[in-house]
Amino acid sequence: MQNMRDILRGSLGRSLRELPDEDRLAAAWPVACGAALAGHGEVLHLDAERVLHVRVAGSEWMKQFLHMRSALANDLGRIAAVRFNGIHFEERGSVRPWPRTVPPKSPKE
């Protein structure tokens, strides 16, 4: 007998079929993680190498996400029906926002 979470996962996967891969992964994130964990990570983007980038709320949550990386990747891939090559977690505040900009040069006087 299937439990409610499995039914929801299947239903979500079917409803996401028309979305781009990145959006499908972002929509599947809270279901794969569970409500308590999902709020401490934010799906940023799926890069050209098909690695999913996720921003994490802090170092304690980073440990949790790293410990669960393999299970999360498997669940996300199954729920979203998307093939990707892994998850890269980055701690909030550890990287500069994209796109990186270069400050304008001041004119010489």
Coordinates of C-alpha atoms in Angstrom, one line a residue:
M1 CA 0.0 0.0 0.0
Q2 CA 1.3 3.4 -1.0
N3 CA 1.6 6.1 1.7
M4 CA 0.3 9.7 1.1
R5 CA 3.8 11.1 0.5
D6 CA 4.4 8.6 -2.4
I7 CA 1.1 9.5 -3.9
L8 CA 1.9 13.2 -3.8
R9 CA 5.3 12.6 -5.3
G10 CA 3.8 10.7 -8.2
S11 CA 1.1 13.3 -8.7
L12 CA 3.6 16.2 -8.6
G13 CA 5.9 14.5 -11.1
R14 CA 3.1 14.1 -13.6
S15 CA 2.0 17.7 -13.2
L16 CA 5.5 19.1 -13.8
R17 CA 6.0 17.4 -17.2
E18 CA 5.5 20.6 -19.2
L19 CA 7.9 22.8 -17.2
P20 CA 11.6 23.3 -18.0
D21 CA 14.0 21.0 -16.1
E22 CA 15.2 23.7 -13.6
D23 CA 11.6 24.7 -12.7
R24 CA 10.7 21.0 -12.3
L25 CA 13.6 20.5 -9.8
A26 CA 12.7 23.7 -7.9
A27 CA 9.0 22.6 -7.6
A28 CA 10.1 19.1 -6.5
W29 CA 12.5 20.5 -3.8
P30 CA 10.1 20.9 -0.9
V31 CA 8.6 17.4 -1.5
A32 CA 12.0 15.7 -1.7
C33 CA 13.4 17.5 1.3
G34 CA 10.4 17.7 3.5
A35 CA 8.9 20.9 4.9
A36 CA 11.3 21.3 7.8
L37 CA 14.5 21.0 5.7
A38 CA 13.3 22.6 2.4
G39 CA 12.9 26.1 4.0
H40 CA 16.7 26.2 4.7
G41 CA 17.7 25.6 1.1
E42 CA 16.9 27.6 -2.0
V43 CA 17.2 26.1 -5.6
L44 CA 19.3 28.7 -7.6
H45 CA 19.9 27.2 -11.0
L46 CA 20.8 24.1 -13.1
D47 CA 24.1 24.8 -14.8
A48 CA 25.4 23.8 -18.2
E49 CA 27.0 20.7 -16.7
R50 CA 23.6 19.8 -15.3
V51 CA 24.6 20.4 -11.7
L52 CA 21.9 21.8 -9.5
H53 CA 23.0 24.8 -7.3
V54 CA 21.3 25.2 -4.0
R55 CA 21.9 28.1 -1.5
V56 CA 21.9 26.9 2.2
A57 CA 20.9 29.0 5.2
G58 CA 24.1 28.4 7.3
S59 CA 26.8 26.0 8.3
E60 CA 24.7 23.8 10.5
W61 CA 22.2 23.4 7.7
M62 CA 25.0 22.8 5.3
K63 CA 26.1 19.7 7.3
Q64 CA 22.5 18.4 7.1
F65 CA 22.2 18.9 3.4
L66 CA 25.7 17.4 2.7
H67 CA 24.8 14.4 4.7
M68 CA 21.6 13.9 2.7
R69 CA 23.0 14.9 -0.8
S70 CA 22.7 11.5 -2.4
A71 CA 19.2 10.8 -1.1
L72 CA 18.0 14.3 -2.1
A73 CA 19.5 13.9 -5.6
N74 CA 17.8 10.5 -6.1
D75 CA 14.4 11.8 -4.8
L76 CA 14.6 15.1 -6.8
G77 CA 15.4 13.2 -10.0
R78 CA 12.6 10.7 -9.5
I79 CA 10.0 13.3 -8.5
A80 CA 10.9 15.9 -11.2
A81 CA 11.7 13.2 -13.8
V82 CA 14.9 15.1 -14.6
R83 CA 18.4 13.7 -15.1
F84 CA 21.1 15.9 -13.5
N85 CA 24.7 15.2 -12.4
G86 CA 24.5 16.2 -8.7
I87 CA 23.9 19.0 -6.3
H88 CA 26.3 21.8 -5.4
F89 CA 25.5 23.4 -2.0
E90 CA 26.7 26.9 -1.3
E91 CA 26.3 28.7 2.0
R92 CA 24.3 31.9 2.0
G93 CA 26.7 34.8 1.8
S94 CA 29.6 32.8 0.6
V95 CA 29.4 33.8 -3.0
R96 CA 28.7 37.1 -4.7
P97 CA 25.4 37.4 -6.5
W98 CA 25.3 36.6 -10.2
P99 CA 26.0 38.3 -12.5
R100 CA 29.2 39.5 -11.1
T101 CA 29.8 43.1 -12.0
V102 CA 33.0 45.1 -12.2
P103 CA 32.8 48.6 -10.7
P104 CA 33.1 51.3 -13.3
K105 CA 36.4 53.0 -13.7
S106 CA 36.6 56.5 -12.5
P107 CA 37.7 59.1 -15.2
K108 CA 41.2 60.4 -14.8
E109 CA 41.4 64.0 -13.9

